[in-house]
Short mmCIF file of C-alpha atoms and ligand atoms in Angstrom, two decimals:
data_model
loop_
_atom_site.label_atom_id
_atom_site.label_comp_id
_atom_site.label_asym_id
_atom_site.label_seq_id
_atom_site.Cartn_x
_atom_site.Cartn_y
_atom_site.Cartn_z
CA MET A 454 68.79 60.88 -0.77
CA GLU A 455 68.81 62.16 2.39
CA LEU A 456 65.91 64.71 1.90
CA THR A 457 63.41 62.89 -1.02
CA ARG A 458 64.22 59.53 1.81
CA ARG A 459 63.09 61.59 4.23
CA SER A 460 59.49 63.62 2.51
CA LEU A 461 59.25 59.81 2.43
CA LEU A 462 59.32 59.44 5.49
CA ALA A 463 57.42 62.20 6.11
CA LEU A 464 53.97 61.49 3.17
CA THR A 465 54.03 58.83 4.14
CA GLY A 466 53.97 58.31 7.66
CA ALA A 467 52.66 54.95 8.61
CA MET A 468 55.60 53.36 6.97
CA ALA A 469 58.19 55.14 9.26
CA VAL A 470 57.62 53.44 12.78
CA SER A 471 55.86 50.75 10.40
CA GLY A 472 58.54 48.93 11.57
CA SER A 473 57.87 47.65 14.86
CA THR A 474 54.11 47.95 14.26
CA ALA A 475 54.41 45.22 12.30
CA LYS A 476 56.81 43.01 14.21
CA ALA A 477 53.86 43.64 17.05
CA GLU A 478 51.68 43.16 14.21
CA ALA A 479 53.50 39.78 13.03
CA GLN A 480 52.82 38.08 16.87
CA ALA A 481 49.55 38.68 17.39
CA GLN A 482 48.37 37.64 14.26
CA GLY A 483 50.81 34.96 13.36
CA SER A 484 53.42 34.12 10.83
CA ILE A 485 52.95 31.61 7.79
CA ALA A 486 55.40 28.63 7.45
CA THR A 487 56.94 28.56 3.72
CA ARG A 488 59.37 27.23 1.31
CA ALA A 489 61.86 29.28 -0.25
CA ALA A 490 65.20 29.73 -1.92
CA LEU A 491 68.07 31.05 0.72
CA PHE A 492 71.54 32.37 -0.41
CA ARG A 493 74.26 31.22 2.47
CA GLY A 494 77.11 31.92 1.18
CA VAL A 495 79.30 32.69 -1.80
CA GLY A 496 79.79 29.26 -3.01
CA GLN A 497 77.19 27.29 -2.46
CA PRO A 498 74.64 26.37 -3.75
CA LEU A 499 71.05 28.67 -2.93
CA SER A 500 69.14 26.44 0.07
CA VAL A 501 65.35 25.54 0.07
CA GLU A 502 64.92 25.51 3.57
CA THR A 503 60.98 26.18 4.83
CA ILE A 504 60.89 29.32 6.94
CA GLN A 505 58.54 31.71 9.21
CA LEU A 506 57.46 34.78 7.24
CA ASP A 507 55.42 37.36 8.46
CA PRO A 508 51.82 39.18 7.52
CA PRO A 509 51.90 42.19 5.17
CA GLY A 510 52.96 45.51 6.47
CA PRO A 511 50.46 48.57 5.91
CA THR A 512 51.88 49.47 2.61
CA GLU A 513 53.05 46.02 1.53
CA VAL A 514 50.56 42.51 -0.02
CA GLN A 515 50.84 39.37 0.48
CA VAL A 516 51.49 37.47 -2.73
CA ARG A 517 51.42 33.45 -4.02
CA MET A 518 54.38 33.09 -6.21
CA GLU A 519 53.76 31.40 -9.37
CA ALA A 520 56.23 31.64 -11.51
CA VAL A 521 59.71 32.80 -11.31
CA GLY A 522 62.68 33.17 -14.25
CA LEU A 523 66.54 32.39 -13.75
CA CYS A 524 67.89 35.36 -14.25
CA HIS A 525 71.73 35.70 -14.75
CA THR A 526 71.63 38.55 -11.55
CA ASP A 527 71.00 36.18 -9.23
CA LEU A 528 74.12 34.30 -10.35
CA HIS A 529 75.89 36.97 -9.77
CA VAL A 530 75.72 37.12 -6.38
CA LEU A 531 76.01 33.23 -5.76
CA ARG A 532 79.56 33.61 -7.07
CA GLY A 533 80.46 36.31 -4.99
CA GLU A 534 81.00 38.50 -8.21
CA ARG A 535 78.17 40.83 -6.54
CA GLN A 536 77.85 41.56 -2.55
CA VAL A 537 74.52 42.00 -1.40
CA GLY A 538 73.76 43.41 2.24
CA MET A 539 72.81 40.55 4.29
CA GLN A 540 72.36 36.29 4.07
CA PRO A 541 70.20 34.32 4.84
CA MET A 542 68.61 35.97 2.01
CA VAL A 543 65.26 34.53 -0.83
CA LEU A 544 67.04 34.85 -4.42
CA GLY A 545 64.59 35.08 -6.69
CA HIS A 546 63.35 38.82 -9.27
CA GLU A 547 61.31 38.48 -12.12
CA GLY A 548 58.38 37.27 -10.51
CA SER A 549 54.90 36.76 -10.89
CA GLY A 550 51.52 35.70 -8.92
CA VAL A 551 48.72 35.79 -7.19
CA VAL A 552 47.77 38.59 -4.01
CA GLU A 553 45.90 37.01 -1.37
CA VAL A 554 45.83 39.66 1.70
CA VAL A 555 46.66 43.33 1.40
CA GLY A 556 47.55 45.61 3.76
CA PRO A 557 45.70 48.74 5.66
CA GLN A 558 47.58 51.48 3.22
CA VAL A 559 47.36 50.28 -0.17
CA ARG A 560 45.38 51.05 -3.21
CA GLY A 561 45.45 50.12 -6.34
CA ILE A 562 46.01 45.95 -6.05
CA VAL A 563 43.40 43.68 -4.19
CA PRO A 564 43.69 39.69 -3.09
CA GLY A 565 42.55 38.34 -6.01
CA ASP A 566 45.46 40.63 -8.76
CA HIS A 567 47.71 38.50 -10.68
CA VAL A 568 50.67 40.34 -10.80
CA ALA A 569 54.39 41.19 -11.40
CA LEU A 570 57.06 41.62 -9.44
CA THR A 571 59.70 44.32 -10.34
CA TRP A 572 62.97 43.96 -9.84
CA LEU A 573 62.89 47.45 -8.50
CA PRO A 574 60.55 49.56 -6.31
CA ALA A 575 59.13 52.37 -7.74
CA CYS A 576 58.65 55.13 -4.08
CA GLY A 577 56.56 57.28 -5.98
CA VAL A 578 58.04 60.14 -4.15
CA CYS A 579 61.28 60.94 -4.95
CA ARG A 580 62.53 63.48 -8.22
CA TRP A 581 62.23 60.73 -10.75
CA CYS A 582 59.49 58.66 -9.95
CA ARG A 583 57.21 62.05 -10.32
CA GLY A 584 58.98 62.56 -13.35
CA GLY A 585 57.15 59.60 -14.25
CA LEU A 586 61.05 57.71 -14.78
CA HIS A 587 60.39 54.43 -11.45
CA HIS A 588 63.24 53.27 -13.68
CA ARG A 589 65.59 55.18 -12.08
CA CYS A 590 63.55 55.74 -8.04
CA ALA A 591 66.31 56.97 -5.96
CA GLU A 592 65.62 54.09 -3.74
CA SER A 593 66.82 51.61 -6.02
CA GLY A 594 69.72 51.75 -4.19
CA ARG A 595 68.12 49.77 -1.59
CA ILE A 596 67.34 46.36 -3.28
CA LEU A 597 71.36 43.73 -2.05
CA ARG A 598 70.26 45.09 0.94
CA GLY A 599 68.19 42.98 2.51
CA PRO A 600 65.94 44.12 4.51
CA GLN A 601 61.86 45.18 2.93
CA PHE A 602 61.70 48.11 1.83
CA ASP A 603 60.99 49.89 5.09
CA GLY A 604 63.57 48.91 6.65
CA THR A 605 62.04 45.54 8.36
CA TYR A 606 62.44 41.98 8.12
CA ARG A 607 59.36 39.84 7.04
CA ARG A 608 61.07 36.39 7.63
CA ARG A 609 63.17 34.49 9.49
CA ASP A 610 65.03 31.19 9.19
CA SER A 611 64.21 28.21 11.39
CA SER A 612 67.08 29.02 13.67
CA GLY A 613 64.94 32.92 14.22
CA ARG A 614 67.40 34.33 11.98
CA ASP A 615 66.42 37.69 10.23
CA VAL A 616 66.19 36.31 6.55
CA GLY A 617 66.23 39.12 3.46
CA SER A 618 64.70 39.65 -0.11
CA MET A 619 66.86 39.67 -3.42
CA CYS A 620 65.24 43.15 -5.16
CA LEU A 621 62.85 43.29 -1.83
CA VAL A 622 61.62 41.15 -3.70
CA GLY A 623 62.56 37.28 -2.62
CA ALA A 624 60.75 35.15 -5.20
CA PHE A 625 62.34 32.35 -5.27
CA ALA A 626 59.38 31.59 -2.87
CA GLU A 627 55.58 29.91 -2.27
CA ARG A 628 55.17 33.33 -0.62
CA THR A 629 56.24 36.39 -0.39
CA VAL A 630 56.02 39.87 1.51
CA VAL A 631 56.39 42.80 -0.42
CA ASP A 632 55.69 46.30 -0.30
CA GLN A 633 53.19 47.42 -3.01
CA THR A 634 56.07 50.11 -4.80
CA SER A 635 57.49 46.64 -6.27
CA VAL A 636 54.12 45.37 -8.11
CA VAL A 637 52.12 45.85 -11.01
CA VAL A 638 48.90 44.57 -11.32
CA VAL A 639 48.32 42.43 -14.88
CA ASP A 640 45.81 41.07 -16.89
CA ARG A 641 44.69 37.00 -15.00
CA SER A 642 44.09 35.90 -18.64
CA LEU A 643 47.70 35.77 -19.63
CA PRO A 644 49.74 32.73 -18.45
CA PHE A 645 52.55 33.08 -15.32
CA GLU A 646 55.40 32.76 -16.91
CA VAL A 647 55.38 35.50 -19.69
CA VAL A 648 53.88 37.66 -16.31
CA ALA A 649 57.65 36.34 -15.21
CA LEU A 650 59.84 37.51 -18.01
CA ALA A 651 57.77 40.83 -18.21
CA ALA A 652 59.00 41.65 -15.03
CA CYS A 653 62.60 42.13 -16.09
CA SER A 654 64.48 40.34 -19.23
CA VAL A 655 61.83 41.29 -21.74
CA PRO A 656 61.21 45.10 -20.99
CA GLY A 657 65.51 45.53 -20.15
CA GLY A 658 65.86 44.04 -23.87
CA VAL A 659 63.14 45.45 -25.99
CA GLY A 660 63.38 49.40 -23.76
CA ALA A 661 67.02 48.62 -25.32
CA VAL A 662 66.04 48.35 -28.78
CA THR A 663 63.49 50.88 -28.10
CA ASN A 664 63.82 53.58 -25.76
CA ALA A 665 68.40 53.45 -25.01
CA ALA A 666 69.11 52.75 -29.20
CA ARG A 667 66.19 54.28 -31.21
CA VAL A 668 66.62 51.72 -33.21
CA GLN A 669 64.79 53.08 -36.75
CA LYS A 670 63.46 51.58 -39.75
CA GLY A 671 66.28 50.22 -41.92
CA ASP A 672 69.30 49.76 -39.32
CA SER A 673 71.73 47.60 -38.95
CA VAL A 674 72.11 45.92 -35.64
CA VAL A 675 73.63 43.40 -34.10
CA VAL A 676 73.42 41.79 -30.93
CA ILE A 677 76.22 39.99 -29.12
CA GLY A 678 74.60 37.03 -26.59
CA VAL A 679 70.85 35.45 -27.01
CA GLY A 680 69.75 34.55 -24.23
CA GLY A 681 66.86 35.77 -21.98
CA ASP A 682 67.88 39.17 -23.14
CA GLY A 683 69.65 39.25 -26.49
CA MET A 684 66.68 37.48 -27.83
CA ASN A 685 64.13 39.99 -26.91
CA VAL A 686 67.25 42.62 -28.12
CA VAL A 687 66.37 40.78 -31.10
CA GLN A 688 62.71 41.00 -30.71
CA GLY A 689 63.06 44.86 -30.15
CA ALA A 690 65.11 45.78 -33.04
CA ARG A 691 62.26 43.66 -34.84
CA LEU A 692 59.83 45.53 -33.90
CA ALA A 693 61.47 48.60 -34.98
CA GLY A 694 62.10 47.49 -38.11
CA ALA A 695 65.15 46.54 -38.29
CA LYS A 696 66.87 45.56 -41.80
CA VAL A 697 70.11 43.57 -40.96
CA ILE A 698 69.38 41.92 -37.15
CA ILE A 699 72.97 39.82 -36.34
CA ALA A 700 72.69 36.84 -33.37
CA VAL A 701 76.15 36.30 -31.78
CA ASP A 702 76.11 33.17 -29.19
CA LEU A 703 78.68 30.60 -28.33
CA GLN A 704 75.96 28.68 -29.19
CA ALA A 705 74.75 27.44 -32.41
CA TRP A 706 71.29 25.52 -30.75
CA LYS A 707 70.72 29.76 -29.85
CA LEU A 708 71.70 31.28 -33.26
CA ASP A 709 69.07 29.39 -34.71
CA ALA A 710 66.16 30.16 -32.09
CA ALA A 711 67.18 33.84 -32.56
CA ARG A 712 66.25 33.74 -36.21
CA THR A 713 63.10 32.35 -35.21
CA PHE A 714 62.48 35.51 -33.20
CA GLY A 715 63.54 38.40 -36.01
CA ALA A 716 68.09 37.58 -36.58
CA THR A 717 68.54 38.20 -40.05
CA HIS A 718 72.14 36.38 -39.73
CA GLY A 719 74.63 34.78 -36.54
CA ILE A 720 77.67 34.86 -36.42
CA GLN A 721 79.36 32.04 -33.70
CA ALA A 722 81.38 33.68 -31.39
CA GLY A 723 84.78 31.34 -30.54
CA PRO A 724 88.45 31.82 -30.30
CA GLY A 725 89.84 33.50 -33.50
CA VAL A 726 86.33 34.46 -34.93
CA ASP A 727 86.75 37.83 -36.19
CA LEU A 728 83.69 39.83 -34.35
CA PRO A 729 83.39 43.63 -36.05
CA ALA A 730 84.52 41.57 -39.53
CA ARG A 731 82.35 39.77 -40.22
CA VAL A 732 79.44 41.89 -39.26
CA ARG A 733 80.92 44.55 -41.72
CA GLU A 734 80.94 41.84 -44.13
CA LEU A 735 77.30 41.25 -43.68
CA THR A 736 76.56 45.64 -43.49
CA GLU A 737 78.09 46.47 -47.15
CA GLY A 738 81.45 46.97 -44.90
CA ILE A 739 80.59 50.32 -42.48
CA GLY A 740 79.57 47.98 -39.92
CA ALA A 741 76.09 48.15 -37.60
CA ASP A 742 74.28 51.24 -36.69
CA HIS A 743 73.52 49.92 -33.51
CA ALA A 744 76.05 46.80 -31.06
CA PHE A 745 74.29 45.27 -28.01
CA ALA A 746 76.51 44.19 -25.30
CA CYS A 747 74.02 41.63 -23.91
CA ILE A 748 76.85 38.82 -22.08
CA ASP A 749 79.46 40.08 -20.45
CA PRO A 750 80.40 43.48 -20.77
CA ALA A 751 84.05 43.31 -20.14
CA ALA A 752 84.50 40.79 -22.98
CA THR A 753 82.29 41.91 -25.72
CA LEU A 754 82.26 45.55 -25.21
CA LEU A 755 84.62 46.40 -27.31
CA ASP A 756 83.93 44.04 -29.79
CA ALA A 757 80.62 45.83 -30.16
CA SER A 758 81.90 49.47 -29.64
CA ARG A 759 84.06 48.06 -32.90
CA SER A 760 81.32 45.73 -34.47
CA THR A 761 79.47 49.56 -35.08
CA ALA A 762 79.21 52.00 -37.55
CA ILE A 763 80.89 55.69 -38.04
CA GLY A 764 77.77 57.26 -34.94
CA GLY A 765 77.10 53.77 -34.16
CA THR A 766 75.52 53.28 -30.96
CA VAL A 767 76.83 50.49 -28.29
CA VAL A 768 73.89 49.50 -25.25
CA MET A 769 75.01 47.86 -22.83
CA THR A 770 72.22 45.72 -21.08
CA GLY A 771 73.92 42.78 -18.71
CA LEU A 772 75.66 43.27 -15.57
CA THR A 773 79.59 42.06 -15.45
CA PRO A 774 81.15 41.42 -12.14
CA GLU A 775 81.97 44.11 -9.18
CA SER A 776 85.24 43.85 -9.81
CA VAL A 777 85.23 44.56 -13.65
CA ALA A 778 86.66 48.44 -12.65
CA THR A 779 86.88 49.90 -16.30
CA THR A 780 85.30 49.36 -19.44
CA PRO A 781 87.43 48.31 -23.19
CA ILE A 782 87.10 51.07 -25.46
CA SER A 783 89.10 53.73 -25.16
CA PRO A 784 88.02 57.03 -24.91
CA SER A 785 90.12 58.21 -28.78
CA GLU A 786 87.82 55.52 -30.41
CA LEU A 787 84.85 56.68 -28.85
CA LEU A 788 85.31 60.18 -29.99
CA ARG A 789 86.86 59.64 -33.74
CA GLY A 790 83.80 56.67 -34.01
CA HIS A 791 81.82 59.66 -32.76
CA LYS A 792 79.98 56.87 -30.53
CA THR A 793 77.45 56.90 -28.42
CA LEU A 794 77.75 54.36 -25.89
CA ILE A 795 74.46 54.07 -23.32
CA GLY A 796 74.41 51.95 -19.82
CA SER A 797 70.86 50.24 -20.46
CA LEU A 798 68.50 48.64 -17.26
CA TYR A 799 65.36 47.93 -17.84
CA GLY A 800 64.57 49.10 -20.97
CA SER A 801 65.57 53.12 -19.68
CA ALA A 802 61.69 53.26 -19.17
CA SER A 803 59.09 52.69 -16.54
CA GLN A 804 58.91 49.67 -15.54
CA ARG A 805 55.24 51.10 -14.18
CA THR A 806 54.19 51.15 -18.41
CA GLY A 807 56.89 49.41 -20.11
CA VAL A 808 55.55 46.38 -18.17
CA PRO A 809 52.45 46.24 -19.26
CA GLU A 810 52.94 47.43 -22.25
CA MET A 811 55.06 44.34 -23.22
CA LEU A 812 52.35 42.60 -21.44
CA ARG A 813 50.45 44.37 -24.40
CA LEU A 814 52.63 43.62 -27.58
CA TYR A 815 52.19 39.43 -26.29
CA GLN A 816 48.08 39.70 -26.35
CA ARG A 817 48.52 41.34 -30.47
CA GLY A 818 51.19 38.42 -30.64
CA SER A 819 53.96 41.37 -31.36
CA LEU A 820 56.03 39.08 -29.33
CA LYS A 821 57.01 35.30 -28.74
CA LEU A 822 57.21 34.99 -25.44
CA ARG A 823 56.23 31.60 -24.43
CA GLU A 824 59.02 30.52 -26.46
CA LEU A 825 61.76 31.96 -24.92
CA VAL A 826 60.74 29.38 -22.11
CA SER A 827 63.34 26.87 -23.28
CA ARG A 828 62.25 24.74 -19.37
CA THR A 829 60.66 24.56 -16.57
CA TYR A 830 61.75 23.84 -12.43
CA ARG A 831 60.03 23.12 -9.62
CA LEU A 832 61.13 25.60 -6.13
CA ASP A 833 63.99 21.95 -5.53
CA GLU A 834 65.03 22.50 -8.63
CA VAL A 835 66.21 25.90 -8.63
CA ASN A 836 70.62 24.70 -8.47
CA GLN A 837 70.19 22.36 -11.46
CA GLY A 838 68.05 25.57 -13.09
CA TYR A 839 71.31 27.32 -12.96
CA ALA A 840 73.50 24.98 -14.41
CA ASP A 841 71.39 24.31 -16.48
CA LEU A 842 71.56 28.71 -17.40
CA THR A 843 75.48 28.21 -16.84
CA ALA A 844 76.68 25.19 -19.31
CA GLY A 845 73.98 27.08 -22.37
CA LYS A 846 70.93 25.62 -22.42
CA ASN A 847 68.01 27.96 -21.47
CA LEU A 848 66.64 30.49 -22.77
CA ARG A 849 65.27 30.75 -19.85
CA GLY A 850 64.41 28.40 -17.53
CA VAL A 851 61.43 29.35 -14.91
CA VAL A 852 60.96 27.94 -11.78
CA ARG A 853 56.94 26.61 -11.75
CA LEU A 854 55.82 27.28 -7.62
CA SER A 855 51.87 25.37 -8.52
ZN1 ZN B 698 66.05 39.12 -14.02
ZN1 ZN B 699 61.17 56.58 -6.25
#
């Protein structure tokens, strides 16, 4: 890690001094005012405020945000289930927009480009990035800390206090400044809400099927939790040619929706429902080849595992609160069942290739992405959006900035 960081700074010399340089430039050129949704403390609603945004540093771009998905990860932060390094912090990590300004060292991104912002940076120089495995970037440990990729700040609140950015992105804002390592340029003809979802939940779900579980034609699949992530697992399984696709959710309407995305069966979860037994009934008595725990793994992982056949694959895509420290599956069940347990982040593939690939599949008509958007919200309705997410009202809510 230390070697990586040193080599990173050596290779991008300007970044090492860009903290003071960028600050000085900001004062010289002046910052702009922008509205943003700030995390100010656990249990408090997001606070929509006007903050000051400094111009981009040498390797950074300024983006006018257009669409941002309401994803569970930010909700974990609001509830204190996942710690971030500082507050205030602009939340939002599943966003799209238009590039307005680029720093002098930015390569391959120009003003006017439409972009997806990725919640993991791709530093380009660590062992993983050099191997094309950007989703494992060694710099990923910084995404919840707050400062920019170069360690300095571009945002201040009305009292002059530094404001951080969630996942190095801070997408719930009219404008943001991010390092080029968080940017993927996309086709300008694509709808912004589609690009936003393709920045997180779509590759996360589809990739879990194709890259993590490697679902084959004719396989059987059970998907627990068919919200933003899970619905993309369902359509990924359909694309992979799975014969049986069982959607599981607490909400009956989501099971109906799942059928339009490719599910062949639906099971409404709830007290007294023996999920493994129900899955066996639908899979010739042996269980599914693959099970995906897409919501609350602490509560769903054991059922997921027991719903699989001998030799089954169990994939976890959802986050748990940090307080959950163990998995409920016993080692002997894993061993005797010849099972494989996989944690899949960002669809287990590079976000730099995965995001454009999802958008190509959308353009070809192979993925339904607009249909995932249940409702759009204005920035000052962001808390309503999270209330609706918590109440299970949306497949995906999206904040539109324009
Ligand atoms: Zn997300
Ligand atoms: Zn890297």
